[in-house]
Amino acid sequence: MISVKQGIRCFSTSLLRLTNYGFIGLGEMGQHMGRHIYNKLQPDDKLYVYDLNPENSKKFVKTVTEVTPGNKQLLIPLDSVSDFVHKVDSQLDYIMTMVPEGKHVQSVVEELVQNYQKCTTDISKVSTTLLDSSTIDIPTSIEVHKYVKQQIPHFDFIDAPVSGGVAGARKGTLSFMLSRETHDDISPSLTTLLSKMGTNIFPCGKTHGTGLAAKLSNNYLLAVTNLAVADSFQLAKSFGLDLKNYAKLVSVSTGKSWASVDNCPIKGVYPKENDLPADRDFKGGFITKLTRKDLVLATQSAQSNNRFLFLGEVGKKWYDKACEREDLATKDLGVLFEWLEELSEKDK
């Protein structure tokens, strides 16, 4: 426990609102996730938001309040992580994080906990749940969970990574993976929060970190499948096939996958309203360097679990090579289809 010489009065001790939400990390995914929470706030709810980049916060506030002005009074942007403790109307029920790496999650949670410990206001009235939807390494997440339970036992820290990418975040169709054994172990209020942003909630196990284990296993599959899709479509092209027709064939055949259909790398295959990255020069979407990050995390986790991944090293080789180029690293992973053609041309 941190020693504090002078206590600091935090939130108001007045009657709690229906639900108070906090959201930290308003990047490509967070912008949309936070938007869905904002749009579905009840009249007595409040949503507090923060991003390390002030421009992201400004963009978020401007976008959501212009589209849904009726909830404007329920949204409060904050200037720092500590503000989630000291500049809120009442103690928050949930504080959600969507940040790049484990070190960022650790830093945010430690700052929150340390500021809660400085409060002279009674923090036992509400059991604040820290909910992390970032994709980070399992050991760090376990360490953060232990830290929270040791420092403030009635608080909780749950790993709740997501699948569905930017498109899923935009549409509100994300899948959440939680370290909970059954649906009965997920509180109704947490189910309500997650249902604002997604359509699927999967309990993955009672041990903390099982949500991340499911996420990394899934994203390992995505990474290697994406390479296979790019290779397959280039093979079809080499045979002189019409790639739009081939893409439609694959969508109803045994080669069907998320990478070949929902994130099809061929332009113009699906209606414009599908808003696929291929039709936007692969801008936005789930970028290549994040795919590589998840592949590396999955490989490392497999090693610590004494599991050899047969496609781990070969997949990492090609993602490493692609990420040497900034124009590939920062575009949607479907861009590897075009990159493989460039590689083939060089080898001729």
Coordinates of C-alpha atoms in Angstrom, one line a residue, residues 13-333:
T13 CA -20.5 11.4 -2.1
S14 CA -24.0 12.2 -3.4
L15 CA -26.4 9.6 -4.7
L16 CA -24.7 7.5 -7.3
R17 CA -25.9 7.8 -10.9
L18 CA -27.3 4.8 -12.7
T19 CA -24.0 3.8 -14.2
N20 CA -20.7 5.7 -14.6
Y21 CA -18.4 4.6 -17.4
G22 CA -14.8 5.6 -18.1
F23 CA -13.0 4.9 -21.4
I24 CA -9.3 5.3 -22.0
G25 CA -7.8 5.0 -25.5
L26 CA -9.6 6.6 -28.4
G27 CA -7.7 5.3 -31.3
E28 CA -9.0 3.5 -34.4
M29 CA -10.9 0.9 -32.3
G30 CA -11.6 3.0 -29.2
Q31 CA -13.3 5.8 -31.2
H32 CA -16.0 3.4 -32.4
M33 CA -16.3 1.5 -29.1
G34 CA -16.7 4.6 -27.1
R35 CA -19.2 6.0 -29.7
H36 CA -21.5 3.0 -29.2
I37 CA -21.4 3.4 -25.4
Y38 CA -22.2 7.1 -25.9
N39 CA -25.1 6.5 -28.2
K40 CA -26.7 4.0 -25.9
L41 CA -26.3 5.9 -22.6
Q42 CA -29.4 6.1 -20.4
P43 CA -30.5 9.5 -19.1
D44 CA -28.8 9.0 -15.7
D45 CA -25.5 7.5 -17.1
K46 CA -22.3 9.4 -17.6
L47 CA -19.3 8.6 -19.9
Y48 CA -15.9 10.0 -19.1
V49 CA -13.2 9.7 -21.9
Y50 CA -9.5 10.3 -22.2
D51 CA -6.7 9.7 -24.7
L52 CA -3.0 10.5 -24.4
N53 CA -3.4 12.4 -27.7
P54 CA -5.7 15.4 -27.1
E55 CA -6.6 15.5 -30.8
N56 CA -8.2 12.0 -30.5
S57 CA -10.3 13.2 -27.6
K58 CA -11.4 16.3 -29.5
K59 CA -12.2 14.3 -32.6
F60 CA -14.3 11.8 -30.5
V61 CA -16.3 14.5 -28.7
K62 CA -16.9 16.5 -31.9
T63 CA -18.0 13.4 -33.9
V64 CA -20.3 11.8 -31.4
T65 CA -22.0 15.0 -30.2
E66 CA -22.7 16.2 -33.8
V67 CA -24.4 12.9 -34.7
T68 CA -26.2 12.3 -31.4
P69 CA -26.5 15.7 -29.7
G70 CA -29.1 14.5 -27.2
N71 CA -26.5 12.7 -25.1
K72 CA -24.0 15.6 -25.1
Q73 CA -24.5 16.4 -21.4
L74 CA -23.7 12.8 -20.5
L75 CA -20.2 13.0 -22.0
I76 CA -17.3 14.5 -20.1
P77 CA -13.8 14.5 -21.7
L78 CA -10.9 14.4 -19.1
D79 CA -7.4 15.7 -19.3
S80 CA -5.5 12.9 -17.5
V81 CA -5.8 9.4 -16.1
S82 CA -5.9 10.8 -12.5
D83 CA -9.0 12.8 -13.4
F84 CA -11.0 9.5 -13.5
V85 CA -10.6 9.5 -9.8
H86 CA -10.5 13.2 -8.9
K87 CA -12.8 15.0 -11.4
V88 CA -15.8 12.8 -11.7
D89 CA -19.3 13.2 -10.1
S90 CA -19.1 9.8 -8.4
Q91 CA -17.0 6.7 -8.3
L92 CA -17.0 5.0 -11.7
D93 CA -18.5 1.5 -12.1
Y94 CA -16.3 0.6 -15.1
I95 CA -13.1 2.0 -16.5
M96 CA -12.3 0.5 -19.9
T97 CA -8.9 0.6 -21.5
M98 CA -8.0 0.2 -25.2
V99 CA -4.3 1.0 -25.5
P100 CA -1.4 -0.4 -27.6
E101 CA 0.8 -2.5 -25.3
G102 CA 1.1 -4.1 -21.9
K103 CA 3.3 -1.4 -20.6
H104 CA 0.5 1.1 -21.3
V105 CA -2.1 -1.0 -19.5
Q106 CA 0.2 -1.3 -16.5
S107 CA 0.9 2.4 -16.4
V108 CA -2.7 3.4 -16.6
V109 CA -3.9 0.9 -14.0
E110 CA -1.1 1.8 -11.5
E111 CA -1.9 5.5 -11.8
L112 CA -5.6 4.8 -11.2
V113 CA -5.0 2.6 -8.2
Q114 CA -2.5 5.0 -6.7
N115 CA -4.9 7.9 -7.0
Y116 CA -7.8 5.9 -5.5
Q117 CA -5.5 5.1 -2.6
K118 CA -5.0 8.8 -1.9
C119 CA -8.8 9.4 -1.6
T120 CA -10.2 10.4 1.8
T121 CA -13.6 9.7 0.2
D122 CA -14.9 6.2 1.0
I123 CA -14.1 4.1 -2.1
S124 CA -15.8 1.0 -0.7
K125 CA -19.2 2.1 -1.8
V126 CA -18.7 0.9 -5.4
S127 CA -16.6 -1.9 -6.7
T128 CA -14.9 -0.4 -9.6
T129 CA -14.1 -2.8 -12.4
L130 CA -11.1 -2.1 -14.6
L131 CA -11.8 -3.7 -18.0
D132 CA -9.0 -4.1 -20.5
S133 CA -9.8 -4.8 -24.1
S134 CA -6.2 -4.3 -25.4
T135 CA -4.3 -7.1 -26.9
I136 CA -1.3 -7.6 -24.6
D137 CA 0.9 -10.4 -23.3
I138 CA -0.7 -12.7 -20.8
P139 CA 2.0 -12.4 -18.1
T140 CA 1.6 -8.6 -17.9
S141 CA -2.1 -8.9 -17.7
I142 CA -1.8 -11.5 -14.9
E143 CA 0.6 -9.2 -13.0
V144 CA -1.7 -6.2 -13.3
H145 CA -4.6 -8.4 -12.1
K146 CA -2.7 -9.5 -9.0
Y147 CA -1.6 -5.9 -8.4
V148 CA -5.2 -4.6 -8.4
K149 CA -6.4 -7.4 -6.1
Q150 CA -3.6 -6.8 -3.6
Q151 CA -3.9 -3.1 -3.5
I152 CA -7.7 -2.7 -3.5
P153 CA -9.2 -6.2 -3.0
H154 CA -12.8 -5.2 -3.8
F155 CA -11.8 -3.8 -7.2
D156 CA -11.4 -6.1 -10.2
F157 CA -9.3 -6.2 -13.3
I158 CA -10.6 -8.3 -16.2
D159 CA -9.0 -9.1 -19.5
A160 CA -11.7 -8.7 -22.2
P161 CA -9.9 -8.5 -25.6
V162 CA -12.0 -8.2 -28.8
S163 CA -12.2 -9.7 -32.2
G164 CA -13.8 -8.1 -35.3
G165 CA -11.3 -5.4 -36.1
V166 CA -12.1 -1.8 -36.9
A167 CA -15.0 -2.9 -39.1
G168 CA -16.5 -4.8 -36.1
A169 CA -15.9 -1.8 -33.8
R170 CA -17.5 0.5 -36.3
K171 CA -20.6 -1.7 -36.7
G172 CA -20.9 -2.6 -33.1
T173 CA -20.5 -6.3 -33.8
L174 CA -17.4 -7.1 -31.8
S175 CA -16.8 -10.4 -30.0
F176 CA -15.5 -10.1 -26.4
M177 CA -13.5 -12.8 -24.8
L178 CA -13.4 -12.8 -21.0
S179 CA -11.6 -14.6 -18.2
R180 CA -14.9 -16.0 -16.8
E181 CA -15.9 -19.6 -16.6
T182 CA -19.6 -19.3 -17.6
H183 CA -22.1 -16.6 -18.7
D184 CA -23.4 -16.7 -15.1
D185 CA -20.1 -15.4 -13.9
I186 CA -20.5 -12.2 -16.0
S187 CA -22.5 -9.6 -14.1
P188 CA -25.6 -8.2 -15.8
S189 CA -24.1 -4.7 -15.7
L190 CA -21.0 -5.9 -17.5
T191 CA -23.1 -7.7 -20.0
T192 CA -25.0 -4.5 -20.6
L193 CA -21.8 -2.6 -21.2
L194 CA -20.3 -5.1 -23.6
S195 CA -23.6 -5.5 -25.5
K196 CA -23.4 -1.8 -26.3
M197 CA -20.3 -2.5 -28.4
G198 CA -20.6 -6.1 -29.6
T199 CA -22.9 -9.0 -30.4
N200 CA -20.9 -11.9 -28.9
I201 CA -19.6 -12.4 -25.3
F202 CA -17.5 -15.5 -24.8
P203 CA -16.5 -16.7 -21.3
C204 CA -13.1 -18.4 -21.8
G205 CA -12.1 -19.8 -18.4
K206 CA -12.0 -18.9 -14.7
T207 CA -8.3 -18.2 -14.7
H208 CA -7.3 -14.6 -15.4
G209 CA -5.6 -14.5 -18.8
T210 CA -7.9 -17.0 -20.6
G211 CA -9.6 -14.2 -22.5
L212 CA -6.2 -13.1 -23.9
A213 CA -5.3 -16.8 -24.5
A214 CA -8.4 -17.1 -26.7
K215 CA -7.7 -13.8 -28.4
L216 CA -4.0 -14.7 -29.3
S217 CA -5.0 -18.1 -30.5
N218 CA -7.6 -16.5 -32.8
N219 CA -5.3 -13.8 -34.1
Y220 CA -2.6 -16.3 -34.8
L221 CA -5.1 -18.1 -37.0
L222 CA -6.0 -14.7 -38.6
A223 CA -2.3 -13.9 -39.3
V224 CA -1.4 -17.1 -41.1
T225 CA -4.8 -17.3 -42.9
N226 CA -4.3 -13.8 -44.2
L227 CA -1.0 -14.9 -45.7
A228 CA -2.6 -18.0 -47.2
V229 CA -5.4 -15.9 -48.7
A230 CA -3.0 -13.4 -50.3
D231 CA -1.0 -16.4 -51.7
S232 CA -4.1 -18.1 -53.0
F233 CA -5.4 -15.0 -54.8
Q234 CA -2.0 -14.5 -56.4
L235 CA -2.0 -18.1 -57.5
A236 CA -5.4 -17.6 -59.1
K237 CA -4.2 -14.5 -60.8
S238 CA -1.2 -16.3 -62.2
F239 CA -3.7 -18.8 -63.8
G240 CA -5.5 -15.9 -65.5
L241 CA -8.6 -16.2 -63.4
D242 CA -11.0 -13.2 -62.9
L243 CA -10.3 -12.4 -59.3
K244 CA -13.7 -10.9 -58.6
N245 CA -15.3 -14.2 -59.7
Y246 CA -12.7 -16.2 -57.8
A247 CA -13.4 -14.2 -54.6
K248 CA -17.1 -15.0 -54.9
L249 CA -16.3 -18.6 -55.5
V250 CA -14.2 -18.8 -52.4
S251 CA -16.9 -17.1 -50.4
V252 CA -19.1 -20.2 -50.9
S253 CA -16.4 -22.8 -51.0
T254 CA -14.1 -24.7 -48.6
G255 CA -11.5 -21.9 -48.7
K256 CA -13.8 -19.4 -47.1
S257 CA -12.4 -17.4 -44.2
W258 CA -12.7 -13.9 -42.6
A259 CA -9.7 -12.8 -44.6
S260 CA -11.1 -14.0 -47.9
V261 CA -14.6 -12.6 -47.5
D262 CA -15.1 -10.1 -44.7
N263 CA -11.8 -8.6 -45.4
C264 CA -11.5 -9.6 -49.1
P265 CA -8.3 -8.1 -50.6
I266 CA -9.8 -7.7 -54.1
K267 CA -11.3 -4.3 -54.9
G268 CA -14.9 -4.0 -56.0
V269 CA -16.1 -7.5 -55.1
Y270 CA -18.7 -6.4 -52.6
P271 CA -21.1 -3.4 -52.4
K272 CA -19.6 -0.1 -51.3
E273 CA -21.6 -0.1 -48.1
N274 CA -19.5 -3.0 -46.9
D275 CA -16.7 -0.4 -46.7
L276 CA -13.9 -3.0 -47.1
P277 CA -10.3 -1.7 -46.7
A278 CA -9.5 -3.0 -50.3
D279 CA -11.8 -0.3 -51.6
R280 CA -10.1 2.4 -49.6
D281 CA -6.5 1.6 -50.7
F282 CA -6.2 -0.6 -47.6
K283 CA -6.4 2.5 -45.3
G284 CA -7.8 1.9 -41.8
G285 CA -8.8 -1.6 -40.9
F286 CA -6.6 -3.9 -38.9
I287 CA -3.1 -2.8 -39.8
T288 CA -0.2 -5.1 -40.7
K289 CA 2.0 -4.1 -37.8
L290 CA -0.7 -4.9 -35.3
T291 CA -1.2 -8.3 -36.9
R292 CA 2.5 -8.9 -36.6
K293 CA 2.4 -7.8 -32.9
D294 CA -0.4 -10.3 -32.2
L295 CA 1.5 -13.1 -34.1
V296 CA 4.6 -12.4 -32.0
L297 CA 2.6 -12.4 -28.8
A298 CA 0.9 -15.7 -29.8
T299 CA 4.3 -17.3 -30.6
Q300 CA 5.8 -16.1 -27.3
S301 CA 2.8 -17.3 -25.3
A302 CA 3.0 -20.7 -27.1
Q303 CA 6.7 -21.0 -26.1
S304 CA 5.9 -20.3 -22.4
N305 CA 3.2 -22.9 -22.6
N306 CA 5.7 -25.5 -24.2
R307 CA 3.7 -25.5 -27.4
F308 CA 5.4 -25.4 -30.8
L309 CA 3.5 -23.4 -33.5
F310 CA 4.2 -25.0 -36.9
L311 CA 3.5 -21.8 -38.8
G312 CA 4.6 -19.4 -36.2
E313 CA 8.2 -18.7 -37.4
V314 CA 7.4 -18.8 -41.1
G315 CA 4.5 -16.4 -40.5
K316 CA 6.6 -14.1 -38.4
K317 CA 9.3 -14.0 -41.1
W318 CA 6.9 -12.6 -43.7
Y319 CA 5.2 -10.1 -41.4
D320 CA 8.6 -8.9 -40.2
K321 CA 9.6 -8.4 -43.8
A322 CA 6.4 -6.6 -44.7
C323 CA 6.7 -4.3 -41.6
E324 CA 10.2 -3.1 -42.8
R325 CA 8.1 -0.9 -45.1
E326 CA 6.1 1.8 -43.4
D327 CA 3.5 1.9 -46.2
L328 CA 2.7 -1.7 -45.6
A329 CA 3.0 -1.7 -41.9
T330 CA 0.4 1.0 -41.5
K331 CA -2.2 -0.3 -43.9
D332 CA -4.8 -3.0 -43.5
L333 CA -3.3 -6.5 -43.5

